[in-house]
XYZ file of C-alpha atoms in Angstrom:
413
model
C -67.632 -48.478 -54.631
C -69.175 -45.946 -57.107
C -70.631 -44.791 -53.814
C -67.036 -43.540 -52.951
C -67.380 -40.454 -55.429
C -70.492 -38.872 -53.591
C -66.697 -37.712 -51.543
C -64.583 -37.077 -53.775
C -61.927 -34.486 -52.340
C -61.314 -31.350 -53.363
C -61.016 -28.638 -50.601
C -62.893 -26.707 -48.588
C -65.684 -29.105 -49.839
C -64.901 -28.375 -54.083
C -62.966 -32.132 -51.589
C -67.278 -33.480 -51.607
C -68.361 -33.889 -55.481
C -70.014 -36.917 -55.639
C -71.117 -38.397 -58.995
C -74.399 -39.733 -58.094
C -76.926 -38.269 -60.468
C -80.291 -38.916 -59.225
C -82.072 -36.456 -59.006
C -85.584 -36.540 -56.844
C -89.099 -35.144 -57.561
C -89.589 -31.587 -55.322
C -92.095 -32.250 -52.459
C -96.130 -30.776 -52.644
C -95.746 -27.530 -50.626
C -99.065 -26.475 -48.879
C -101.055 -23.220 -51.311
C -100.967 -21.220 -48.247
C -97.685 -20.513 -46.607
C -94.708 -19.710 -47.753
C -93.229 -21.683 -49.741
C -89.542 -21.392 -49.660
C -87.522 -23.702 -52.567
C -84.105 -25.292 -51.045
C -81.458 -27.250 -53.499
C -79.003 -29.297 -52.887
C -76.565 -31.805 -53.370
C -77.761 -34.692 -50.856
C -78.003 -38.412 -53.087
C -79.300 -41.757 -50.936
C -79.343 -41.935 -47.374
C -78.438 -38.387 -47.126
C -81.125 -37.551 -48.830
C -83.427 -38.695 -46.960
C -82.528 -37.907 -44.053
C -82.049 -34.481 -44.820
C -86.076 -35.213 -46.427
C -86.724 -36.026 -42.905
C -85.555 -32.081 -41.689
C -86.680 -30.815 -43.978
C -90.712 -32.807 -43.141
C -89.606 -32.362 -39.446
C -89.333 -28.556 -39.891
C -92.560 -27.775 -41.962
C -94.996 -29.483 -38.733
C -93.174 -27.277 -36.494
C -94.936 -24.559 -37.370
C -97.529 -23.275 -40.143
C -95.483 -20.315 -42.172
C -93.143 -21.296 -43.703
C -93.432 -24.705 -46.463
C -89.633 -25.142 -48.071
C -89.538 -27.582 -51.381
C -86.486 -29.596 -50.778
C -84.958 -30.664 -54.517
C -81.836 -32.714 -55.206
C -79.919 -31.834 -58.080
C -78.250 -34.920 -57.941
C -74.646 -34.004 -56.642
C -73.025 -30.804 -56.033
C -71.125 -30.576 -59.002
C -74.475 -30.307 -61.047
C -76.521 -28.312 -58.036
C -73.018 -25.037 -58.549
C -73.880 -25.186 -63.095
C -77.332 -25.314 -62.049
C -76.628 -22.387 -60.173
C -74.941 -20.376 -62.556
C -77.219 -21.010 -65.551
C -80.499 -20.231 -63.283
C -78.676 -16.722 -62.340
C -78.941 -16.080 -65.965
C -81.920 -17.384 -66.562
C -83.000 -15.777 -63.667
C -85.153 -18.742 -61.737
C -83.033 -19.149 -59.527
C -84.199 -20.822 -55.469
C -85.051 -19.006 -52.689
C -81.743 -21.460 -50.412
C -79.230 -23.400 -51.559
C -76.238 -25.715 -50.296
C -73.336 -24.529 -52.055
C -69.024 -24.727 -51.619
C -68.859 -21.657 -49.071
C -66.072 -20.446 -52.029
C -68.347 -20.114 -53.963
C -69.653 -17.357 -52.682
C -67.543 -14.407 -54.120
C -67.792 -15.492 -56.948
C -72.317 -15.121 -56.331
C -71.631 -11.912 -54.831
C -69.229 -10.919 -57.681
C -72.518 -11.905 -59.753
C -74.989 -9.843 -57.178
C -77.093 -12.489 -57.360
C -76.494 -13.597 -53.411
C -77.236 -11.769 -50.262
C -76.161 -11.143 -46.524
C -77.604 -13.239 -43.785
C -77.145 -10.382 -41.599
C -80.272 -9.615 -41.940
C -82.383 -12.337 -41.610
C -80.225 -14.291 -38.763
C -78.534 -12.416 -34.992
C -74.759 -13.584 -34.133
C -75.744 -15.392 -31.212
C -76.560 -17.848 -33.862
C -73.827 -18.411 -35.425
C -71.722 -17.524 -32.125
C -73.111 -21.163 -30.532
C -71.009 -22.737 -34.162
C -67.850 -24.072 -33.487
C -65.010 -21.777 -34.041
C -62.995 -23.965 -36.565
C -66.935 -24.511 -38.269
C -67.739 -21.079 -38.844
C -64.825 -19.448 -40.420
C -66.256 -19.825 -43.629
C -69.601 -18.190 -43.157
C -67.721 -14.629 -43.716
C -66.515 -12.873 -46.326
C -65.772 -8.943 -46.342
C -67.603 -8.513 -42.732
C -71.003 -9.922 -43.248
C -72.731 -13.091 -43.454
C -73.600 -14.835 -46.602
C -72.457 -18.373 -45.956
C -74.946 -20.915 -42.713
C -72.700 -23.650 -41.922
C -74.898 -27.137 -43.292
C -72.597 -30.064 -44.301
C -68.871 -30.200 -42.612
C -66.420 -32.932 -42.161
C -62.569 -33.233 -40.959
C -59.922 -34.873 -42.985
C -58.519 -37.951 -41.020
C -56.417 -40.772 -41.058
C -57.688 -44.047 -40.676
C -55.738 -47.118 -40.310
C -55.954 -51.048 -40.351
C -56.178 -52.376 -36.828
C -54.922 -56.065 -37.691
C -51.944 -55.012 -39.695
C -50.619 -52.208 -37.195
C -50.700 -55.195 -34.631
C -49.228 -57.507 -36.701
C -46.363 -55.503 -38.411
C -45.711 -53.731 -34.813
C -45.600 -50.369 -36.074
C -48.348 -47.696 -34.671
C -50.749 -44.673 -35.648
C -48.110 -41.990 -36.519
C -48.322 -38.644 -34.835
C -46.304 -36.738 -36.763
C -45.178 -36.744 -40.744
C -42.091 -38.501 -40.155
C -43.628 -41.227 -38.421
C -45.377 -41.980 -40.902
C -43.050 -42.474 -43.861
C -40.814 -44.327 -41.975
C -43.031 -47.272 -41.253
C -44.842 -46.803 -44.371
C -40.879 -48.222 -45.491
C -40.747 -50.806 -42.732
C -45.136 -52.270 -44.284
C -43.191 -52.239 -47.876
C -40.338 -54.623 -46.500
C -43.119 -56.718 -45.897
C -44.903 -56.310 -48.949
C -47.237 -53.794 -47.879
C -48.329 -50.281 -48.613
C -48.208 -47.571 -46.177
C -50.091 -44.708 -47.201
C -52.783 -45.212 -49.230
C -54.818 -41.759 -50.789
C -57.384 -40.915 -52.912
C -56.551 -40.274 -56.444
C -55.166 -37.147 -55.904
C -53.555 -35.523 -52.886
C -55.003 -31.503 -52.917
C -56.210 -32.135 -49.183
C -52.981 -33.920 -48.165
C -51.034 -30.605 -49.705
C -53.031 -27.797 -48.974
C -52.799 -29.874 -44.509
C -49.150 -29.594 -44.719
C -48.528 -26.475 -46.869
C -50.946 -25.723 -43.481
C -49.024 -27.275 -41.326
C -45.578 -25.186 -42.641
C -46.927 -22.172 -42.698
C -47.225 -21.112 -46.073
C -51.338 -22.090 -46.997
C -51.581 -22.726 -50.306
C -55.076 -21.637 -51.541
C -53.763 -18.259 -50.613
C -54.760 -15.303 -53.201
C -50.973 -15.283 -53.309
C -49.174 -18.281 -52.194
C -45.533 -18.862 -51.902
C -45.272 -21.471 -54.345
C -41.627 -21.586 -54.892
C -40.807 -21.572 -51.263
C -38.596 -23.846 -49.363
C -41.330 -24.597 -46.887
C -43.291 -24.751 -50.127
C -42.205 -27.819 -51.780
C -40.959 -29.644 -48.906
C -44.239 -30.144 -47.511
C -44.658 -31.236 -51.736
C -41.632 -33.785 -51.886
C -43.254 -35.709 -47.882
C -45.625 -36.211 -50.719
C -44.646 -37.262 -53.766
C -41.351 -38.772 -52.548
C -43.524 -41.106 -51.417
C -45.120 -42.319 -54.235
C -41.605 -42.358 -55.966
C -40.054 -44.549 -53.427
C -43.444 -46.920 -53.530
C -44.199 -46.611 -50.047
C -47.567 -44.859 -50.249
C -49.919 -45.112 -54.071
C -53.164 -42.399 -54.444
C -56.664 -44.109 -55.784
C -55.688 -43.688 -59.891
C -59.605 -44.853 -61.323
C -60.804 -46.406 -58.263
C -61.303 -42.293 -56.810
C -60.339 -42.788 -53.798
C -58.229 -44.653 -50.902
C -60.697 -47.160 -49.357
C -60.688 -49.171 -51.883
C -57.166 -50.191 -51.762
C -57.124 -50.371 -48.384
C -60.436 -52.644 -48.422
C -58.191 -55.103 -50.399
C -55.970 -55.198 -46.445
C -52.377 -54.776 -47.799
C -52.623 -51.000 -46.775
C -51.500 -49.623 -43.307
C -53.035 -46.264 -43.467
C -55.507 -43.972 -45.331
C -56.500 -40.584 -44.938
C -59.571 -39.645 -45.680
C -62.763 -37.775 -45.655
C -64.754 -38.227 -42.319
C -68.137 -37.598 -44.099
C -67.303 -41.497 -45.392
C -67.172 -43.473 -42.012
C -71.085 -44.373 -42.606
C -70.123 -45.631 -46.291
C -67.177 -47.304 -45.307
C -68.266 -49.288 -41.852
C -71.872 -50.104 -44.419
C -68.716 -51.196 -47.536
C -66.043 -52.921 -44.609
C -65.467 -56.370 -46.062
C -65.754 -59.131 -43.577
C -62.859 -59.730 -41.342
C -61.311 -56.363 -42.067
C -61.227 -53.923 -38.452
C -60.085 -50.118 -39.201
C -60.166 -46.888 -37.012
C -59.351 -43.849 -36.640
C -56.951 -41.245 -35.545
C -56.200 -38.016 -36.242
C -53.847 -36.878 -38.542
C -49.719 -36.539 -38.196
C -48.189 -33.266 -37.169
C -45.572 -31.310 -39.393
C -42.314 -29.295 -38.804
C -44.477 -29.268 -34.483
C -47.490 -27.923 -35.771
C -51.038 -29.880 -35.780
C -53.460 -28.802 -38.625
C -56.663 -30.659 -40.079
C -58.175 -28.858 -42.989
C -62.385 -28.356 -43.079
C -64.641 -29.449 -45.966
C -68.349 -29.320 -46.447
C -71.162 -27.019 -47.580
C -72.952 -24.453 -46.711
C -76.380 -22.883 -47.484
C -76.891 -18.904 -49.090
C -79.699 -17.696 -49.408
C -80.792 -15.258 -53.155
C -81.144 -12.134 -53.996
C -84.257 -12.510 -55.959
C -86.123 -14.579 -52.829
C -88.964 -12.404 -51.278
C -88.279 -10.799 -47.884
C -91.173 -13.336 -47.130
C -89.076 -15.985 -48.291
C -86.290 -14.463 -46.951
C -86.881 -14.830 -43.502
C -88.972 -18.078 -44.312
C -84.963 -19.558 -45.580
C -83.551 -17.617 -42.227
C -85.989 -19.931 -39.839
C -84.499 -22.389 -41.839
C -81.371 -22.501 -41.236
C -81.678 -21.678 -37.319
C -84.458 -24.703 -36.835
C -80.854 -26.815 -39.288
C -78.665 -25.863 -36.140
C -80.517 -26.165 -33.461
C -79.010 -29.430 -30.910
C -82.141 -32.004 -31.917
C -81.212 -31.282 -35.924
C -77.887 -31.328 -35.636
C -77.633 -33.920 -33.654
C -79.680 -35.489 -36.055
C -78.248 -34.621 -39.488
C -74.132 -35.851 -37.337
C -75.414 -38.970 -36.399
C -77.899 -39.775 -39.833
C -74.531 -38.934 -42.250
C -70.675 -38.867 -40.766
C -71.166 -35.047 -40.779
C -70.183 -33.095 -37.562
C -72.498 -31.410 -35.333
C -72.165 -28.264 -35.743
C -72.650 -27.183 -32.458
C -70.611 -26.776 -29.054
C -73.908 -27.145 -27.290
C -74.270 -29.940 -29.476
C -71.015 -31.937 -28.265
C -71.709 -32.180 -25.478
C -75.293 -33.311 -25.852
C -76.036 -36.481 -24.297
C -77.430 -37.944 -27.212
C -74.358 -36.936 -29.356
C -71.735 -38.686 -26.638
C -74.002 -42.413 -25.822
C -73.318 -41.891 -30.277
C -69.328 -41.543 -30.129
C -69.282 -44.374 -27.320
C -71.239 -46.723 -29.494
C -69.289 -46.014 -32.754
C -65.200 -44.211 -31.534
C -64.773 -43.954 -35.216
C -65.935 -41.041 -34.977
C -63.619 -39.545 -32.871
C -60.880 -38.248 -34.007
C -62.768 -36.140 -36.791
C -64.298 -34.425 -32.938
C -60.191 -34.160 -32.077
C -60.129 -32.417 -35.436
C -61.842 -29.892 -34.135
C -59.412 -27.766 -32.296
C -56.850 -27.605 -34.991
C -59.628 -27.603 -38.445
C -59.105 -24.700 -40.491
C -60.812 -23.466 -43.132
C -59.654 -22.116 -46.945
C -60.073 -18.648 -46.390
C -62.861 -17.328 -49.831
C -61.533 -14.508 -52.094
C -62.613 -13.977 -56.004
C -60.384 -16.839 -57.653
C -60.218 -19.582 -55.670
C -61.980 -22.370 -58.143
C -59.775 -20.909 -60.714
C -56.527 -21.459 -58.695
C -57.670 -24.431 -57.013
C -58.593 -26.229 -60.609
C -54.415 -24.961 -61.339
C -53.693 -26.609 -58.021
C -55.269 -30.224 -58.618
C -54.211 -30.064 -62.808
C -50.437 -29.970 -61.236
C -51.523 -32.370 -58.417
C -52.305 -34.547 -60.847
C -49.118 -34.187 -63.050
C -46.906 -34.912 -59.437
C -49.369 -38.284 -58.385
C -47.677 -40.209 -61.783
C -44.623 -38.638 -61.456
C -44.413 -36.789 -64.692
C -42.913 -33.234 -62.447
C -40.557 -33.120 -59.119
C -42.789 -30.482 -57.199
C -39.713 -27.703 -57.678
C -41.141 -27.737 -61.666
C -44.807 -28.658 -61.148
C -44.315 -25.657 -58.299
C -42.775 -23.044 -60.484
C -45.553 -24.030 -64.054
C -48.586 -23.406 -60.703
C -46.973 -20.482 -59.590
C -46.203 -18.734 -63.946
C -50.176 -20.410 -64.295
C -51.323 -18.577 -61.884
C -49.572 -15.708 -62.592
C -50.351 -15.844 -66.175
C -54.244 -15.750 -65.223
C -53.735 -12.528 -62.602
C -53.188 -10.675 -65.270
């Protein structure tokens, strides 16, 4: 189950911090080409899939040579980018959480992509997946590895209990109570429930990750109670040291698990024999549906030469072609990025053979990505600390959100 550490969710892609640590050796580059150094956080099967795409790009033309280098996990990538920016040893491009873009712009070490890629290419991307590309009216982030929050459910338990897939959070709460009477757990969550709280807050009309969230508003408090009340009633549980809720759900005593669609591949590979699960779109709240989109984008560093920038842009455009984005989705469980890819015969055939991937696709029309702002990572750390206290019932929503508000106000000053 250690593989699931790769998918640790925080938000908008801090939701995908991994703990796999093996770094790959950089690929050898041809000396007669412009070298494009590329740092990423892919490991295992995902790294192999990316290496194949890099190889295909290098074989597709004779001007540029992309040299990919895994930094072990997304946490390591961010740490190394920060260190390399200080020592002036940045690569040409890197995979990063798009919410880091404001920090990078503030540090003056990334450049907009507008001069190297035209908007036509980016306009092919599904709207909910390209929301993260813009900052201060410029394109700084190129969509790459994206996933949606979805609901996994135990098909056999649902049939045995006579319950159904919940359409609303109210349905989920009631069915979890009924599950408890039969000695079952209703909802499994990851170690924290920041992603779920972010969804509920957005559905309630009070977004959590904004520069000035309405933390102590009645709507925010009520949205937080949805989960903390279930934890208090023991109709829901967090993963604790297991890290991910699927560990508990695989024991065959849990009806529902809220997790990332990026885990579909490993979920399939790790499912115990005889256990059958399926997926659905996350429940609505107060009549509104919304699903958070997480993942990582690609950025271009200012230290790259003009030729390297053009090469990086060519590679980015290559990754966005229908063939490559479908290949990436099929190999990893991430979402295909473009409208044409979603409609392609190749991907439709994949969905027919892998129906559990359909929930993430159905979530795209209601998908959202947090707006990036300077100070996002600091605020997210504070939110995660509060969620940790809420998870253990150390504080009530009223007290925890009030403390969070005071903390953010101090940091703003």
